[in-house]
CSV table of C-alpha atoms and ligand atoms in Angstrom, one decimal:
chain,number,residue,atom,x,y,z
A,1,UNK,CA,-21.4,-4.7,14.5
A,2,UNK,CA,-19.1,-3.9,11.7
A,3,UNK,CA,-18.1,-6.8,9.4
A,4,UNK,CA,-14.6,-5.4,9.5
A,5,UNK,CA,-11.8,-6.0,12.0
A,6,UNK,CA,-10.7,-2.5,11.1
A,7,UNK,CA,-13.2,0.0,9.8
A,8,UNK,CA,-11.5,3.2,10.8
A,9,UNK,CA,-11.5,4.6,7.2
A,10,UNK,CA,-15.2,4.0,6.8
A,11,UNK,CA,-16.0,5.8,10.1
A,12,UNK,CA,-13.7,8.7,9.3
A,13,UNK,CA,-15.3,9.0,5.8
A,14,UNK,CA,-18.7,9.2,7.5
A,15,UNK,CA,-17.3,12.1,9.6
A,16,UNK,CA,-17.3,10.1,12.8
A,17,UNK,CA,-14.7,10.6,15.5
A,18,UNK,CA,-12.2,7.8,15.5
A,19,UNK,CA,-9.7,6.6,18.2
A,20,UNK,CA,-6.9,7.4,15.7
A,21,UNK,CA,-6.5,8.7,12.2
A,22,UNK,CA,-6.7,6.0,9.4
A,23,UNK,CA,-4.0,5.9,6.8
A,24,UNK,CA,-3.3,4.6,3.3
A,25,UNK,CA,-1.3,5.8,0.3
A,26,UNK,CA,-2.2,6.5,-3.2
A,27,UNK,CA,-0.2,4.0,-5.5
A,28,UNK,CA,0.5,1.9,-2.4
A,29,UNK,CA,0.2,-1.2,-4.6
A,30,UNK,CA,3.0,-0.9,-7.1
A,31,UNK,CA,6.6,-0.5,-7.8
A,32,UNK,CA,7.7,0.6,-4.3
A,33,UNK,CA,7.3,-3.1,-3.3
A,34,UNK,CA,9.8,-5.7,-4.5
A,35,UNK,CA,6.9,-8.2,-4.1
A,36,UNK,CA,4.9,-6.3,-6.6
A,37,UNK,CA,7.8,-6.1,-9.1
A,38,UNK,CA,8.2,-9.9,-8.8
A,39,UNK,CA,4.6,-10.5,-9.7
A,40,UNK,CA,4.8,-7.9,-12.5
A,41,UNK,CA,8.0,-9.5,-13.9
A,42,UNK,CA,6.3,-12.9,-14.1
A,43,UNK,CA,3.7,-11.5,-16.5
A,44,UNK,CA,3.9,-9.9,-20.0
A,45,UNK,CA,3.2,-6.4,-18.7
A,46,UNK,CA,1.1,-4.0,-16.7
A,47,UNK,CA,-2.1,-4.7,-18.6
A,48,UNK,CA,-1.9,-8.5,-18.2
A,49,UNK,CA,-1.6,-7.8,-14.4
A,50,UNK,CA,-4.7,-5.6,-14.4
A,51,UNK,CA,-6.7,-8.1,-16.5
A,52,UNK,CA,-5.8,-11.2,-14.4
A,53,UNK,CA,-8.1,-11.1,-11.4
A,54,UNK,CA,-6.0,-13.5,-9.2
A,55,UNK,CA,-2.8,-11.6,-9.7
A,56,UNK,CA,-4.6,-8.2,-9.4
A,57,UNK,CA,-6.1,-9.3,-6.1
A,58,UNK,CA,-2.7,-10.5,-4.9
A,59,UNK,CA,-1.0,-7.2,-5.4
A,60,UNK,CA,-3.9,-5.3,-4.0
A,61,UNK,CA,-3.5,-7.1,-0.7
A,62,UNK,CA,0.3,-6.8,-0.6
A,63,UNK,CA,0.4,-3.3,1.0
A,64,UNK,CA,-2.1,-4.4,3.7
A,65,UNK,CA,0.3,-7.2,4.7
A,66,UNK,CA,3.6,-5.4,4.1
A,67,UNK,CA,2.9,-1.8,5.0
A,68,UNK,CA,0.1,-2.1,7.5
A,69,UNK,CA,-2.3,0.4,5.9
A,70,UNK,CA,-5.9,0.8,6.9
A,71,UNK,CA,-7.4,0.2,3.5
A,72,UNK,CA,-6.7,-1.7,0.2
A,73,UNK,CA,-7.3,0.0,-3.2
A,74,UNK,CA,-8.1,-2.3,-6.1
A,75,UNK,CA,-5.2,-2.8,-8.4
A,76,UNK,CA,-6.3,-1.4,-11.8
A,77,UNK,CA,-6.0,1.8,-13.7
A,78,UNK,CA,-8.3,4.7,-14.6
A,79,UNK,CA,-7.6,4.0,-18.3
A,80,UNK,CA,-9.7,0.8,-18.3
A,81,UNK,CA,-12.7,3.1,-19.0
A,82,UNK,CA,-11.5,4.6,-22.4
A,83,UNK,CA,-10.5,1.0,-23.3
A,84,UNK,CA,-14.0,-0.3,-22.6
A,85,UNK,CA,-15.4,2.6,-24.6
A,86,UNK,CA,-13.4,1.5,-27.6
A,87,UNK,CA,-10.2,3.4,-27.3
A,88,UNK,CA,-7.4,1.0,-26.2
A,89,UNK,CA,-4.2,2.1,-24.6
A,90,UNK,CA,-0.7,0.8,-24.2
A,91,UNK,CA,1.4,1.2,-21.1
A,92,UNK,CA,4.9,2.1,-22.3
A,93,UNK,CA,7.7,1.4,-19.9
A,94,UNK,CA,9.2,4.7,-18.5
A,95,UNK,CA,6.8,6.8,-20.6
A,96,UNK,CA,3.3,5.9,-19.3
A,97,UNK,CA,0.1,5.4,-21.1
A,98,UNK,CA,-0.2,6.0,-24.9
A,99,UNK,CA,-3.4,5.8,-27.0
A,100,UNK,CA,-2.6,4.9,-30.6
A,101,UNK,CA,-5.9,6.5,-31.7
A,102,UNK,CA,-7.0,9.9,-30.3
A,103,UNK,CA,-10.4,11.6,-30.1
A,104,UNK,CA,-10.3,14.8,-32.1
A,105,UNK,CA,-13.6,15.0,-34.1
A,106,UNK,CA,-17.3,14.2,-34.1
A,107,UNK,CA,-16.5,11.1,-36.3
A,108,UNK,CA,-14.0,9.9,-33.6
A,109,UNK,CA,-16.7,10.1,-30.9
A,110,UNK,CA,-19.2,8.2,-33.2
A,111,UNK,CA,-16.8,5.3,-33.0
A,112,UNK,CA,-17.1,5.1,-29.2
A,113,UNK,CA,-19.7,3.5,-27.1
A,114,UNK,CA,-20.8,3.6,-23.4
A,115,UNK,CA,-18.8,1.0,-21.5
A,116,UNK,CA,-20.9,-2.1,-20.8
A,117,UNK,CA,-20.6,-4.2,-17.6
A,118,UNK,CA,-19.3,-7.3,-19.4
A,119,UNK,CA,-16.3,-5.2,-20.7
A,120,UNK,CA,-15.0,-4.7,-17.2
A,121,UNK,CA,-15.8,-8.1,-15.7
A,122,UNK,CA,-12.1,-8.7,-14.9
A,123,UNK,CA,-12.2,-5.7,-12.5
A,124,UNK,CA,-15.3,-7.0,-10.7
A,125,UNK,CA,-13.8,-10.4,-10.4
A,126,UNK,CA,-10.6,-9.0,-8.9
A,127,UNK,CA,-12.7,-7.1,-6.4
A,128,UNK,CA,-14.7,-10.2,-5.5
A,129,UNK,CA,-11.5,-12.2,-4.9
A,130,UNK,CA,-9.8,-9.4,-3.0
A,131,UNK,CA,-12.8,-9.0,-0.6
A,132,UNK,CA,-12.8,-12.8,0.0
A,133,UNK,CA,-9.0,-12.8,0.7
A,134,UNK,CA,-9.1,-9.7,2.8
A,135,UNK,CA,-11.7,-11.4,5.0
A,136,UNK,CA,-12.8,-8.2,6.7
A,137,UNK,CA,-9.3,-7.1,7.7
A,138,UNK,CA,-9.7,-3.7,6.1
A,139,UNK,CA,-12.1,-2.0,3.7
A,140,UNK,CA,-11.5,-2.0,-0.1
A,141,UNK,CA,-11.4,1.2,-2.1
A,142,UNK,CA,-12.7,1.1,-5.7
A,143,UNK,CA,-11.9,4.0,-8.1
A,144,UNK,CA,-12.3,5.6,-11.4
A,145,UNK,CA,-10.8,8.6,-13.2
A,146,UNK,CA,-12.9,11.8,-13.3
A,147,UNK,CA,-14.6,12.4,-16.7
A,148,UNK,CA,-12.4,15.4,-17.2
A,149,UNK,CA,-9.1,13.6,-16.6
A,150,UNK,CA,-10.2,10.6,-18.8
A,151,UNK,CA,-11.2,13.2,-21.5
A,152,UNK,CA,-7.7,14.6,-21.3
A,153,UNK,CA,-6.1,11.3,-22.1
A,154,UNK,CA,-8.6,10.4,-24.8
A,155,UNK,CA,-8.1,13.7,-26.7
A,156,UNK,CA,-4.4,14.1,-26.1
A,157,UNK,CA,-3.5,10.4,-26.5
A,158,UNK,CA,-0.9,10.4,-23.7
A,159,UNK,CA,0.2,12.4,-20.7
A,160,UNK,CA,1.2,16.0,-21.4
A,161,UNK,CA,2.5,19.0,-19.5
A,162,UNK,CA,-0.2,21.3,-20.8
A,163,UNK,CA,-2.9,19.1,-22.3
A,164,UNK,CA,-3.3,21.9,-24.9
A,165,UNK,CA,-5.3,19.7,-27.3
A,166,UNK,CA,-7.8,18.7,-24.6
A,167,UNK,CA,-8.1,22.3,-23.6
A,168,UNK,CA,-8.4,23.4,-27.2
A,169,UNK,CA,-11.5,21.2,-27.5
A,170,UNK,CA,-13.1,22.8,-24.4
A,171,UNK,CA,-12.9,26.3,-26.0
A,172,UNK,CA,-13.0,25.6,-29.7
A,173,UNK,CA,-15.6,22.7,-29.8
A,174,UNK,CA,-17.4,22.8,-26.4
A,175,UNK,CA,-20.4,20.8,-27.6
A,176,UNK,CA,-18.1,18.0,-28.7
A,177,UNK,CA,-16.3,18.1,-25.3
A,178,UNK,CA,-19.6,17.9,-23.5
A,179,UNK,CA,-20.8,15.0,-25.6
A,180,UNK,CA,-17.6,13.0,-24.9
A,181,UNK,CA,-17.6,13.9,-21.2
A,182,UNK,CA,-21.2,12.7,-20.9
A,183,UNK,CA,-20.3,9.4,-22.5
A,184,UNK,CA,-17.4,9.0,-20.1
A,185,UNK,CA,-19.7,9.9,-17.2
A,186,UNK,CA,-22.3,7.3,-18.1
A,187,UNK,CA,-19.6,4.7,-18.5
A,188,UNK,CA,-18.1,5.7,-15.1
A,189,UNK,CA,-21.3,5.6,-13.2
A,190,UNK,CA,-22.0,2.0,-14.4
A,191,UNK,CA,-18.4,1.1,-13.7
A,192,UNK,CA,-18.4,2.4,-10.1
A,193,UNK,CA,-21.8,0.8,-9.4
A,194,UNK,CA,-20.3,-2.5,-10.7
A,195,UNK,CA,-17.4,-2.1,-8.4
A,196,UNK,CA,-19.7,-1.5,-5.4
A,197,UNK,CA,-21.8,-4.5,-6.3
A,198,UNK,CA,-18.7,-6.6,-6.5
A,199,UNK,CA,-17.7,-5.5,-3.0
A,200,UNK,CA,-15.9,-2.1,-3.0
A,201,UNK,CA,-16.6,-0.4,0.4
A,202,UNK,CA,-15.6,3.2,-0.7
A,203,UNK,CA,-14.9,4.7,-4.0
A,204,UNK,CA,-12.4,7.5,-5.0
A,205,UNK,CA,-12.7,9.6,-8.2
A,206,UNK,CA,-9.3,10.9,-9.4
A,207,UNK,CA,-9.3,14.2,-11.2
A,208,UNK,CA,-5.6,14.2,-11.7
A,209,UNK,CA,-5.5,17.0,-14.2
A,210,UNK,CA,-7.9,19.4,-12.6
A,211,UNK,CA,-5.2,21.9,-12.0
A,212,UNK,CA,-4.9,22.9,-15.7
A,213,UNK,CA,-8.3,24.5,-15.6
A,214,UNK,CA,-9.5,27.8,-14.2
A,215,UNK,CA,-12.2,27.8,-11.6
A,216,UNK,CA,-15.0,28.8,-14.0
A,217,UNK,CA,-14.0,26.3,-16.7
A,218,UNK,CA,-13.7,23.6,-14.0
A,219,UNK,CA,-17.2,24.5,-13.0
A,220,UNK,CA,-18.4,24.1,-16.5
A,221,UNK,CA,-16.5,21.0,-17.6
A,222,UNK,CA,-15.8,18.9,-14.5
A,223,UNK,CA,-18.1,19.8,-11.6
A,224,UNK,CA,-21.4,18.9,-13.4
A,225,UNK,CA,-20.1,15.4,-14.3
A,226,UNK,CA,-18.7,14.8,-10.8
A,227,UNK,CA,-22.1,15.8,-9.5
A,228,UNK,CA,-23.8,13.2,-11.7
A,229,UNK,CA,-21.5,10.6,-10.4
A,230,UNK,CA,-22.0,11.5,-6.7
A,231,UNK,CA,-25.7,11.7,-7.1
A,232,UNK,CA,-25.9,8.3,-8.9
A,233,UNK,CA,-23.9,6.7,-6.0
A,234,UNK,CA,-25.7,8.6,-3.2
A,235,UNK,CA,-26.6,6.2,-0.3
A,236,UNK,CA,-24.4,3.4,-1.7
A,237,UNK,CA,-20.9,3.9,-0.3
A,238,UNK,CA,-18.9,7.0,0.8
A,239,UNK,CA,-17.4,8.8,-2.2
A,240,UNK,CA,-14.0,10.6,-2.2
A,241,UNK,CA,-13.3,13.3,-4.8
A,242,UNK,CA,-9.6,14.0,-5.3
A,243,UNK,CA,-9.1,16.9,-7.8
A,244,UNK,CA,-5.4,17.4,-7.7
A,245,UNK,CA,-4.4,21.0,-7.7
A,246,UNK,CA,-8.0,22.3,-7.9
A,247,UNK,CA,-7.7,23.9,-4.5
A,248,UNK,CA,-9.6,26.9,-5.9
A,249,UNK,CA,-12.6,24.5,-6.3
A,250,UNK,CA,-12.8,22.9,-2.8
A,251,UNK,CA,-16.0,24.9,-2.1
A,252,UNK,CA,-17.6,23.6,-5.3
A,253,UNK,CA,-16.5,20.0,-4.5
A,254,UNK,CA,-17.8,20.4,-1.0
A,255,UNK,CA,-21.3,21.3,-2.4
A,256,UNK,CA,-21.5,17.8,-4.0
A,257,UNK,CA,-22.9,14.6,-2.6
A,258,UNK,CA,-19.4,13.2,-1.7
A,259,UNK,CA,-18.2,12.4,1.8
A,260,UNK,CA,-14.4,13.1,1.5
A,261,UNK,CA,-12.3,15.6,-0.4
A,262,UNK,CA,-8.7,14.6,-1.2
A,263,UNK,CA,-6.0,17.3,-0.9
A,264,UNK,CA,-2.6,17.7,-2.5
A,265,UNK,CA,0.2,19.3,-0.5
A,266,UNK,CA,-0.1,22.7,-2.1
A,267,UNK,CA,-3.2,23.6,-0.2
A,268,UNK,CA,-2.9,25.0,3.3
A,269,UNK,CA,-4.9,22.8,5.6
A,270,UNK,CA,-6.6,25.8,7.2
A,271,UNK,CA,-7.8,26.9,3.8
A,272,UNK,CA,-9.2,23.5,3.1
A,273,UNK,CA,-10.9,23.3,6.4
A,274,UNK,CA,-12.5,26.7,5.9
A,275,UNK,CA,-13.9,25.7,2.5
A,276,UNK,CA,-14.8,22.0,3.0
A,277,UNK,CA,-17.7,22.4,5.4
A,278,UNK,CA,-18.3,19.1,7.2
A,279,UNK,CA,-16.6,16.9,4.6
A,280,UNK,CA,-13.8,14.6,5.7
A,281,UNK,CA,-10.4,15.6,4.3
A,282,UNK,CA,-7.8,13.2,3.0
A,283,UNK,CA,-4.1,13.9,2.5
A,284,UNK,CA,-1.9,15.8,2.2
A,285,UNK,CA,1.8,15.2,3.0
A,286,UNK,CA,4.2,16.1,0.3
A,287,UNK,CA,5.3,12.7,-1.1
A,288,UNK,CA,8.9,14.0,-1.2
A,289,UNK,CA,9.0,14.0,2.6
A,290,UNK,CA,9.4,10.2,2.3
A,291,UNK,CA,13.0,10.8,1.0
A,292,UNK,CA,14.0,12.3,4.3
A,293,UNK,CA,15.4,10.5,7.4
A,294,UNK,CA,13.0,8.5,9.5
A,295,UNK,CA,13.1,11.1,12.2
A,296,UNK,CA,12.2,13.9,9.8
A,297,UNK,CA,9.4,11.8,8.2
A,298,UNK,CA,7.9,11.4,11.6
A,299,UNK,CA,8.3,15.1,12.4
A,300,UNK,CA,6.6,16.2,9.1
A,301,UNK,CA,3.8,13.6,9.5
A,302,UNK,CA,3.0,14.8,13.0
A,303,UNK,CA,3.0,18.4,11.9
A,304,UNK,CA,0.5,17.5,9.2
A,305,UNK,CA,-1.7,15.5,11.6
A,306,UNK,CA,-1.7,18.4,14.1
A,307,UNK,CA,-2.8,20.8,11.3
A,308,UNK,CA,-6.0,18.7,10.7
A,309,UNK,CA,-6.6,18.7,14.4
A,310,UNK,CA,-10.1,17.3,15.2
A,311,UNK,CA,-11.4,17.8,11.7
A,312,UNK,CA,-12.5,14.3,10.3
A,313,UNK,CA,-9.3,13.2,8.5
A,314,UNK,CA,-7.9,10.2,6.5
A,315,UNK,CA,-4.1,10.5,6.3
A,316,UNK,CA,-2.4,10.1,3.0
A,317,UNK,CA,0.2,11.7,0.8
A,318,UNK,CA,-0.8,14.6,-1.4
A,319,UNK,CA,-0.4,12.4,-4.5
A,320,UNK,CA,0.9,8.9,-5.3
A,321,UNK,CA,4.0,7.5,-3.7
A,322,UNK,CA,7.0,7.6,-6.1
A,323,UNK,CA,8.3,4.3,-7.4
A,324,UNK,CA,11.8,4.8,-6.0
A,325,UNK,CA,10.7,5.4,-2.4
A,326,UNK,CA,11.8,2.9,0.2
A,327,UNK,CA,9.1,0.6,1.8
A,328,UNK,CA,10.7,1.4,5.2
A,329,UNK,CA,10.1,5.1,4.7
A,330,UNK,CA,6.4,4.3,3.9
A,331,UNK,CA,6.3,2.2,7.1
A,332,UNK,CA,7.6,5.1,9.1
A,333,UNK,CA,4.9,7.3,7.7
A,334,UNK,CA,2.2,4.7,8.4
A,335,UNK,CA,3.4,3.9,11.9
A,336,UNK,CA,3.7,7.6,12.8
A,337,UNK,CA,0.1,8.1,11.9
A,338,UNK,CA,-1.0,5.0,13.8
A,339,UNK,CA,0.8,6.1,17.0
A,340,UNK,CA,-0.3,9.7,16.9
A,341,UNK,CA,-3.1,10.8,19.2
A,342,UNK,CA,-4.8,14.2,19.1
A,343,UNK,CA,-4.9,16.2,22.4
B,401,CP3,O1,-2.1,1.5,-5.5
B,401,CP3,C1,-2.9,2.1,-6.1
B,401,CP3,O2,-3.1,3.4,-5.9
B,401,CP3,C2,-3.8,1.4,-7.1
B,401,CP3,C3,-3.5,1.3,-8.4
B,401,CP3,C4,-3.6,2.5,-9.4
B,401,CP3,C5,-2.8,2.5,-10.5
B,401,CP3,N1,-3.1,3.6,-11.3
B,401,CP3,C6,-1.8,1.5,-10.9
B,401,CP3,C7,-0.7,1.9,-11.8
B,401,CP3,C8,-4.3,3.7,-9.4
B,401,CP3,C9,-5.3,4.2,-8.3
B,401,CP3,C10,-4.1,4.4,-10.6
B,401,CP3,C11,-4.8,5.6,-11.0
B,401,CP3,C12,-4.2,6.4,-12.1
B,401,CP3,N2,-3.7,5.9,-13.3
B,401,CP3,C13,-4.3,7.8,-12.2
B,401,CP3,C14,-4.9,8.7,-11.1
B,401,CP3,C15,-4.0,8.9,-10.0
B,401,CP3,C16,-2.8,9.8,-10.2
B,401,CP3,O3,-1.7,9.4,-10.2
B,401,CP3,O4,-3.1,11.0,-10.4
B,401,CP3,C17,-3.7,8.2,-13.4
B,401,CP3,C18,-3.5,9.6,-13.8
B,401,CP3,C19,-3.4,7.0,-14.1
B,401,CP3,C20,-2.8,6.9,-15.4
B,401,CP3,C21,-1.4,6.3,-15.4
B,401,CP3,N3,-1.2,4.9,-15.1
B,401,CP3,C22,-0.2,6.9,-15.6
B,401,CP3,C23,0.0,8.3,-15.9
B,401,CP3,C24,0.8,5.9,-15.5
B,401,CP3,C25,2.3,6.0,-15.7
B,401,CP3,C26,3.0,6.6,-14.6
B,401,CP3,C27,3.8,5.6,-13.9
B,401,CP3,O5,3.8,5.7,-12.6
B,401,CP3,O6,4.5,4.8,-14.5
B,401,CP3,C28,0.1,4.7,-15.1
B,401,CP3,C29,0.7,3.4,-14.8
B,401,CP3,C30,0.4,2.7,-13.6
B,401,CP3,N4,-0.8,2.6,-13.0
B,401,CP3,C31,1.4,2.0,-12.8
B,401,CP3,C32,0.7,1.5,-11.7
B,401,CP3,C33,1.2,0.6,-10.6
B,401,CP3,C34,2.9,1.8,-13.1
B,401,CP3,C35,3.1,0.8,-14.2
B,401,CP3,C36,3.8,-0.5,-13.9
B,401,CP3,O7,3.7,-1.0,-12.7
B,401,CP3,O8,4.3,-1.0,-14.8
């Protein structure tokens, strides 16, 4: 007997056949919901929300109640890891994250440390509260950034179109890059284990900037660290790897100890199926579809579901939902998936 009223996503992640396809959205907890914006406006800012377990748990559960998704994802950010390592960030309105200090030299790395469990207690407390409040309605997804993506932010100091400073380090100071990547990996493994101990039922690793590397450099600087993470968590909970834009590396990802591979909307579903072996696939509707009419959202969603056919699948967008999208459009997407049955 499952401890969940709805465990579709866990069964799909394990590759089992399910009566219908489970569905959730990346960034489902956030600015699309007026109820989120109200909580956020009552606090000093994004970081206070992330660091206040009761409020983080509250906004984590909002999309379960308001959108009807089949999983919750803990409200936090991938950047809590660099912060715990000693490099703090600011979330700047309309700009995104900014690190006042950047990592550019051996000396900068010497200032960092591997994140300790007590530096992330607020996340574990938020997970514990969320699990209690969810009361088995749906599973809870924990997450972290992939070492390469965290490395990008730590070296660059903010988002970037090219991440040329981060890529410079890969080629000009590879030993430095590997040293930093290993520290991030060790921090991330401890962090994800902490999330699982606190109650996360699945974990997803976001490699949001994977697309800026070539296949061979991705193999050298990202895959080995993703492998360490997957191996460390093997047998604990199902792991999802989402390497946005690294469709050239689906075969390399499929060789790892993960259960699910996330897909963006650029990858043809047939190509993904041909390269992913027996891994469950997650995705991959173009988020911009949610700007269309209800009828067209349903049509595009059904077309996507048909493309996955009977391959184990978790429906999602190909990246996070955009803040200006309408909750009703999200509901149309969610309900279309829930009503769809494969032949
Ligand atoms: O609902 C969920 O998916 C859970 C919460 C979540 C957030 N960030 C909250 C958030 C998750 C899973 C993340 C992951 C994250 N954070 C990623 C990986 C996923 C991806 O998008 O590729 C990345 C790259 C980040 C770093 C980050 N955080 C950026 C670049 C930004 C600014 C962009 C923006 O949308 O403003 C953030 C801020 C952020 N993280 C917000 C939320 C809800 C918006 C800030 C706010 O509410 O004030």
